[in-house]
Short mmCIF file of C-alpha atoms in Angstrom, two decimals:
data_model
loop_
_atom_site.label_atom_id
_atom_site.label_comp_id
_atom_site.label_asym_id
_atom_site.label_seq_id
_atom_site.Cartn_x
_atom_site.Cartn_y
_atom_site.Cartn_z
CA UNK A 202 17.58 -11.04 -51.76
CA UNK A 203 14.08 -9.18 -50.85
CA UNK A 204 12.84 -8.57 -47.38
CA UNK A 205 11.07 -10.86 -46.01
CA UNK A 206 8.30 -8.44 -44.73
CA UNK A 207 6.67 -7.65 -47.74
CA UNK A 208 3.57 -9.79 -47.30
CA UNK A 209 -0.24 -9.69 -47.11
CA UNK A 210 -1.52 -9.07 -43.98
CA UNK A 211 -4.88 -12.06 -42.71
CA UNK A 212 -7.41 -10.42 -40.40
CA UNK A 213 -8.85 -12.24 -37.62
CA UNK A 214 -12.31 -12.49 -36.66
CA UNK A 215 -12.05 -10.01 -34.60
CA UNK A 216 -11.08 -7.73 -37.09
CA UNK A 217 -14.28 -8.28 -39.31
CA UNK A 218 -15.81 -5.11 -37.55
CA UNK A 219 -13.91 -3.30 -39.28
CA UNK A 220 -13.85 -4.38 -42.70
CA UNK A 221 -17.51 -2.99 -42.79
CA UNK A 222 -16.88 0.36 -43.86
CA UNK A 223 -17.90 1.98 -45.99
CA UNK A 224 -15.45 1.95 -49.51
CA UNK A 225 -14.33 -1.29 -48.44
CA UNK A 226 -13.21 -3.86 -51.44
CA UNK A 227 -11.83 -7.65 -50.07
CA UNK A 228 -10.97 -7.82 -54.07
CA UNK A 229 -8.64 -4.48 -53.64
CA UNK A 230 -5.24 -4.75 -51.82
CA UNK A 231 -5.54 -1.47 -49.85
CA UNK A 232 -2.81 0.59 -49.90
CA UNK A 233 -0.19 0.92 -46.77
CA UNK A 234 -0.33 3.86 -45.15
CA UNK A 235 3.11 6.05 -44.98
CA UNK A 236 3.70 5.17 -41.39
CA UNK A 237 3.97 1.15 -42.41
CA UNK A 238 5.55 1.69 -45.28
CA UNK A 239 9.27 0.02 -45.47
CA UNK A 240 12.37 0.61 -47.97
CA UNK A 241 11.59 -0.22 -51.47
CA UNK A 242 12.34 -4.08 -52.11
CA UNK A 243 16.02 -4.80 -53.61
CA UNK A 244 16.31 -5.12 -57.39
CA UNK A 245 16.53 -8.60 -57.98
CA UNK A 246 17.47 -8.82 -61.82
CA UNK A 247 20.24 -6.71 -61.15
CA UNK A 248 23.16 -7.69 -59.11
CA UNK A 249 25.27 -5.23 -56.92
CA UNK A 250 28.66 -5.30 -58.34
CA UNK A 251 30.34 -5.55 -54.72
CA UNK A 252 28.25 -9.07 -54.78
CA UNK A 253 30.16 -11.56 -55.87
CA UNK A 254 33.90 -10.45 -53.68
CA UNK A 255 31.60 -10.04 -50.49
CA UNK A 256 29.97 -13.14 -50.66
CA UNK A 257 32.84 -14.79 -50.83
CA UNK A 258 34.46 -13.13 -48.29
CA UNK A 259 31.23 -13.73 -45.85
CA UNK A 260 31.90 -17.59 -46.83
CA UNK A 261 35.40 -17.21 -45.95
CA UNK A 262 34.55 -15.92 -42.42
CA UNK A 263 32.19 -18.63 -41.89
CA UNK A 264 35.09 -21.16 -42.34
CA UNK A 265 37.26 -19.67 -39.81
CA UNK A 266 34.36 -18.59 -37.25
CA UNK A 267 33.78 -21.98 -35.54
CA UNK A 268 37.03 -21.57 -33.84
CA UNK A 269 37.28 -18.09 -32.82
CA UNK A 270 34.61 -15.57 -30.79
CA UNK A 271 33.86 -11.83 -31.59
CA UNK A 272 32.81 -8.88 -29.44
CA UNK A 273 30.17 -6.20 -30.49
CA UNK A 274 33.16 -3.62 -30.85
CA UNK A 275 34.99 -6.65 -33.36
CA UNK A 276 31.71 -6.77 -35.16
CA UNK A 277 31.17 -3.48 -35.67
CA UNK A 278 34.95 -3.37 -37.40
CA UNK A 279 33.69 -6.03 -39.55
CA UNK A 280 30.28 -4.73 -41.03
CA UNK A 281 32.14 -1.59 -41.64
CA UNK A 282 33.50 -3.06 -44.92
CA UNK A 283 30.31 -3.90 -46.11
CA UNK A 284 27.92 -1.49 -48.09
CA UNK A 285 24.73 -0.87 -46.11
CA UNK A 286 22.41 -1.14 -48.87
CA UNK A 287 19.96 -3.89 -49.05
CA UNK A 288 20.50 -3.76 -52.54
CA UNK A 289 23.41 -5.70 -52.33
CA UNK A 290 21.96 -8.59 -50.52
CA UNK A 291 21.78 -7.52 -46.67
CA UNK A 292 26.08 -8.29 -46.70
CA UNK A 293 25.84 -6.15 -43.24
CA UNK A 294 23.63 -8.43 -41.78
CA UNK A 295 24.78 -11.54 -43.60
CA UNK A 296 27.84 -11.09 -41.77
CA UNK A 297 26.15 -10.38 -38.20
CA UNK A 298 24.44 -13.55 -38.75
CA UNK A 299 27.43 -15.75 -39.40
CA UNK A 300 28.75 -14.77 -36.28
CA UNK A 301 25.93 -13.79 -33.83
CA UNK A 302 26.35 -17.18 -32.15
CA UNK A 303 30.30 -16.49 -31.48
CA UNK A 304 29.81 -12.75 -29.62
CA UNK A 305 30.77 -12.98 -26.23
CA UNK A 306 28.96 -9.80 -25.06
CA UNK A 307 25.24 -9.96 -26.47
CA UNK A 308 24.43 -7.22 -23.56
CA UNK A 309 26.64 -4.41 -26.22
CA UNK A 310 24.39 -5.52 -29.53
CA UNK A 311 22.25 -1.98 -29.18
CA UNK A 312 26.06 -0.13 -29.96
CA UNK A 313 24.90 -2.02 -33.96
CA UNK A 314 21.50 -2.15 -33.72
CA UNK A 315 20.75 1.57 -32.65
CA UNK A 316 24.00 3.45 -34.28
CA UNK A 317 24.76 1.66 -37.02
CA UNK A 318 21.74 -0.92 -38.87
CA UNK A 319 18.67 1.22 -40.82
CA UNK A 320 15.21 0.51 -40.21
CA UNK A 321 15.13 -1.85 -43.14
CA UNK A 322 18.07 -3.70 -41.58
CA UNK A 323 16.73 -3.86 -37.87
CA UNK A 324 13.47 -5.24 -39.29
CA UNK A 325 15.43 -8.01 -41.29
CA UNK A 326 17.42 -8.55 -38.54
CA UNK A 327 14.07 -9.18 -36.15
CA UNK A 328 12.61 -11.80 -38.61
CA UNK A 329 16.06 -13.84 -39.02
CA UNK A 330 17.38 -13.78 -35.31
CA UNK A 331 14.48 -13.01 -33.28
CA UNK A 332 14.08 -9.73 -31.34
CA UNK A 333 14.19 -11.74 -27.95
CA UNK A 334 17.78 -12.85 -28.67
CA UNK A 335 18.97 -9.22 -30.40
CA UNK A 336 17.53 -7.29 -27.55
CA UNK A 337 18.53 -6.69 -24.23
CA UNK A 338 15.96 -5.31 -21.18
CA UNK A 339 18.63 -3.65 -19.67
CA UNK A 340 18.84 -0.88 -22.58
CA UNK A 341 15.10 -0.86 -24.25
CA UNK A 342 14.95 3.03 -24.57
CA UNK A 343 13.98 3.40 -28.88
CA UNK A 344 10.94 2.83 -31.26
CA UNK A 345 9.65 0.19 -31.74
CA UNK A 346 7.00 -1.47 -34.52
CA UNK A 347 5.70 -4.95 -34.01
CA UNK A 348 3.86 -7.34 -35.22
CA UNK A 349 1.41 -9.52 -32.57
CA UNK A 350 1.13 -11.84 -34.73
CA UNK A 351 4.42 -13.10 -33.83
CA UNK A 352 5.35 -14.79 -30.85
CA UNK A 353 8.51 -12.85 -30.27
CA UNK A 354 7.09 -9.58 -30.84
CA UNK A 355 4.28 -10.42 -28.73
CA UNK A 356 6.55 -11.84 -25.50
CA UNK A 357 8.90 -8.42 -26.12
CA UNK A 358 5.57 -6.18 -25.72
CA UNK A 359 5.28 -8.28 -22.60
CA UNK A 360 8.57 -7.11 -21.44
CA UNK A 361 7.55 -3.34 -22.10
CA UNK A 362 4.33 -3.88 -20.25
CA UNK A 363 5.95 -4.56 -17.67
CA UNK A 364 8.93 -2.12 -17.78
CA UNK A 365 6.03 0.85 -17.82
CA UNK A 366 4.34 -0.51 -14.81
CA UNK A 367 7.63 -1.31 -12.89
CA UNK A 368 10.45 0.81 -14.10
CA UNK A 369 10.66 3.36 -12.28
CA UNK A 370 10.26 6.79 -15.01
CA UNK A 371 9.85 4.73 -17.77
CA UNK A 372 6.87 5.60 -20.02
CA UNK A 373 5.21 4.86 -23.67
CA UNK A 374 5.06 7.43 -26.04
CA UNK A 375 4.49 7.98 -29.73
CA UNK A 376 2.32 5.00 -28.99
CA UNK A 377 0.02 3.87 -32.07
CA UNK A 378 -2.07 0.65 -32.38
CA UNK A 379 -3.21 -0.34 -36.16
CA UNK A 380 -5.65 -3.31 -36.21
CA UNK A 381 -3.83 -4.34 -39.62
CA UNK A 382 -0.92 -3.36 -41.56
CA UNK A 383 -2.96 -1.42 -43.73
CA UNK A 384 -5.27 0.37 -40.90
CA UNK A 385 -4.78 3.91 -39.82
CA UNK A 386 -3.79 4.11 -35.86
CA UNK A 387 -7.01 3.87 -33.80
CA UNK A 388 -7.63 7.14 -32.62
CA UNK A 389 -6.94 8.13 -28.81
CA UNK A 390 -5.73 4.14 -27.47
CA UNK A 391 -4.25 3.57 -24.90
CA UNK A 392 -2.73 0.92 -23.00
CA UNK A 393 -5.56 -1.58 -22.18
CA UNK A 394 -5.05 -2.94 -18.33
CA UNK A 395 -5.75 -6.23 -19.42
CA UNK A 396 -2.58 -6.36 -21.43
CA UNK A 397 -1.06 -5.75 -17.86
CA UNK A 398 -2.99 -9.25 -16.11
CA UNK A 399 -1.46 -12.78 -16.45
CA UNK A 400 -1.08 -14.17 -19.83
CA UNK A 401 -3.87 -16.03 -21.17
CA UNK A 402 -2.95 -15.40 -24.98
CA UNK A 403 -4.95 -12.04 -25.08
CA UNK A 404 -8.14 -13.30 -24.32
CA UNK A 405 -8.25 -11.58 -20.82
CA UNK A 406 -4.99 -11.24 -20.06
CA UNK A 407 -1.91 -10.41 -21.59
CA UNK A 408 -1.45 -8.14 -25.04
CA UNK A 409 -3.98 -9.53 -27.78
CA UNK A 410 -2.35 -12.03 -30.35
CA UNK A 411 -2.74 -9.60 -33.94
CA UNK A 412 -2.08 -5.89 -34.22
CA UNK A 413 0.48 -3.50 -34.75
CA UNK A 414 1.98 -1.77 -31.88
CA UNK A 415 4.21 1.25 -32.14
CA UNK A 416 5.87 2.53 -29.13
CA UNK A 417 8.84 4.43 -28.22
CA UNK A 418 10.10 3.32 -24.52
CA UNK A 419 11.80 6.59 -22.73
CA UNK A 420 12.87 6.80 -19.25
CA UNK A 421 12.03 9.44 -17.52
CA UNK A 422 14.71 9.62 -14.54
CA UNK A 423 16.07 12.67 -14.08
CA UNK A 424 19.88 13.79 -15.40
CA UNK A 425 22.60 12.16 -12.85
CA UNK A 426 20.59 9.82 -10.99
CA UNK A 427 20.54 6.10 -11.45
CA UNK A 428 17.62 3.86 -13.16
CA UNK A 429 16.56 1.44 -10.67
CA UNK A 430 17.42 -1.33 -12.59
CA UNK A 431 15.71 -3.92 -10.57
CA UNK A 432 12.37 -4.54 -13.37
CA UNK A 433 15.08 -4.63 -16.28
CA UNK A 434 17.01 -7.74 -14.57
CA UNK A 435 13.83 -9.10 -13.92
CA UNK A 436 13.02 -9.20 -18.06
CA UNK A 437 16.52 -9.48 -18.82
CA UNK A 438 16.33 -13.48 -17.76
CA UNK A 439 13.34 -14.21 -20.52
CA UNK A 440 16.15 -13.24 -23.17
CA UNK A 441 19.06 -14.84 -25.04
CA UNK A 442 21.30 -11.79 -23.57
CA UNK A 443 20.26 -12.80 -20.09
CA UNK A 444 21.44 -16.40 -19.98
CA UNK A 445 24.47 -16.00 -22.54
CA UNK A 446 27.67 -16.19 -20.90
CA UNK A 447 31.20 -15.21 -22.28
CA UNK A 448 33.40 -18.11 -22.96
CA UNK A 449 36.77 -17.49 -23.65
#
């Protein structure tokens, strides 16, 4: 099974600036620099030999899910008897999928997502589930790389927008902004104040609608003193793990 994020990037007009370089070929597929690059696509003619046992054993699960519900911690048992690598089909995620609509405590998904899932994984995981029902406001501290192309992406960049203006020590770092996949980071940006106005779908407001955006949220609050959490409930209600309720 090969990731679905192996694809060829469309410019938009706005873009077209750019392409008038000098050295530039539209008849050349330029090649991605090492800070877009992802894993190396799963070997398809060859199939891993754990295949055949986990798949069934994913299908098995499936048939006894509708009746039962999972917590993260339950989960996390459960992926741990699958290999990680995405040469054997995603089986990790394959299984977090099956179930993601029976966990009871969405608000715990980051204990996966950050400690246990690769890059590769967290990327796959994006484009099948969405990263506005995966991710939770309340913990957004980690790196990030999205595309705002996509609606999700874009409505999560929204939510870290916001957090930097209204979370109290929370700040954007290792920030990069590509105009394309295959663009170097534009040199010295910064976040635009229009991307902090009302949404008008980046025409004056709001982040713009193509890009890549690479940012690492931190929060700067000191050692032993609480995060005013106020913002992060705010964001937390535009998100599956703000409106999902345990029901036991």
């Amino acid at each position: 099974m090969d990731s679905c994020h192996h694809f060829y990037d469309i410019y938009p007009e706005e873009r077209m600036r750019d392409v008038s370089r000098p050295g530039y070929n539209p008849n050349e597929r330029p090649a991605t620099p090492d800070g877009m690059k992802l894993a190396p696509p799963p070997n398809r003619s060859v199939m891993h030999p754990i295949f055949p046992m986990a798949y069934r054993k994913i299908l098995e699960l499936q048939i006894l899910a509708p009746h039962s519900y999972f917590s993260v911690n339950q989960i996390f048992e459960l992926i741990s008897y699958f290999p990680p690598d995405s040469s054997a089909g995603y089986l990790r995620l394959q299984v977090i999928i099956s179930l993601f609509s029976h966990i009871v405590d969405l608000e715990n998904m980051y204990l996966i997502f950050d400690n246990v899932l690769s890059f590769d994984e967290r990327n796959e995981l994006f484009h099948r589930v969405g990263i506005m029902n995966v991710l939770d406001p309340m913990r957004p501290e980690r790196l990030y790389r999205l595309d705002l192309r996509r609606n999700d992406h874009r409505e999560w960049v929204k939510i870290l927008v916001y957090l930097a203006t209204n979370d109290p020590g929370g700040v954007w770092e290792e920030v990069e902004y590509r105009w394309g996949k295959y663009d170097e980071p534009v040199p010295g940006w910064t976040l635009p104040s229009t991307w902090t106005r009302a949404d008008d779908g980046g025409v004056n407001g709001g982040p713009r609608n193509f890009g890549w955006l690479q940012v690492r949220y931190r929060c700067q609050t000191r050692v032993g003193v609480a995060t005013a959490l106020g913002a992060r409930k705010v964001m937390r209600k535009r998100t599956l793990a703000g409106m999902k309720r345990a029901v036991l």
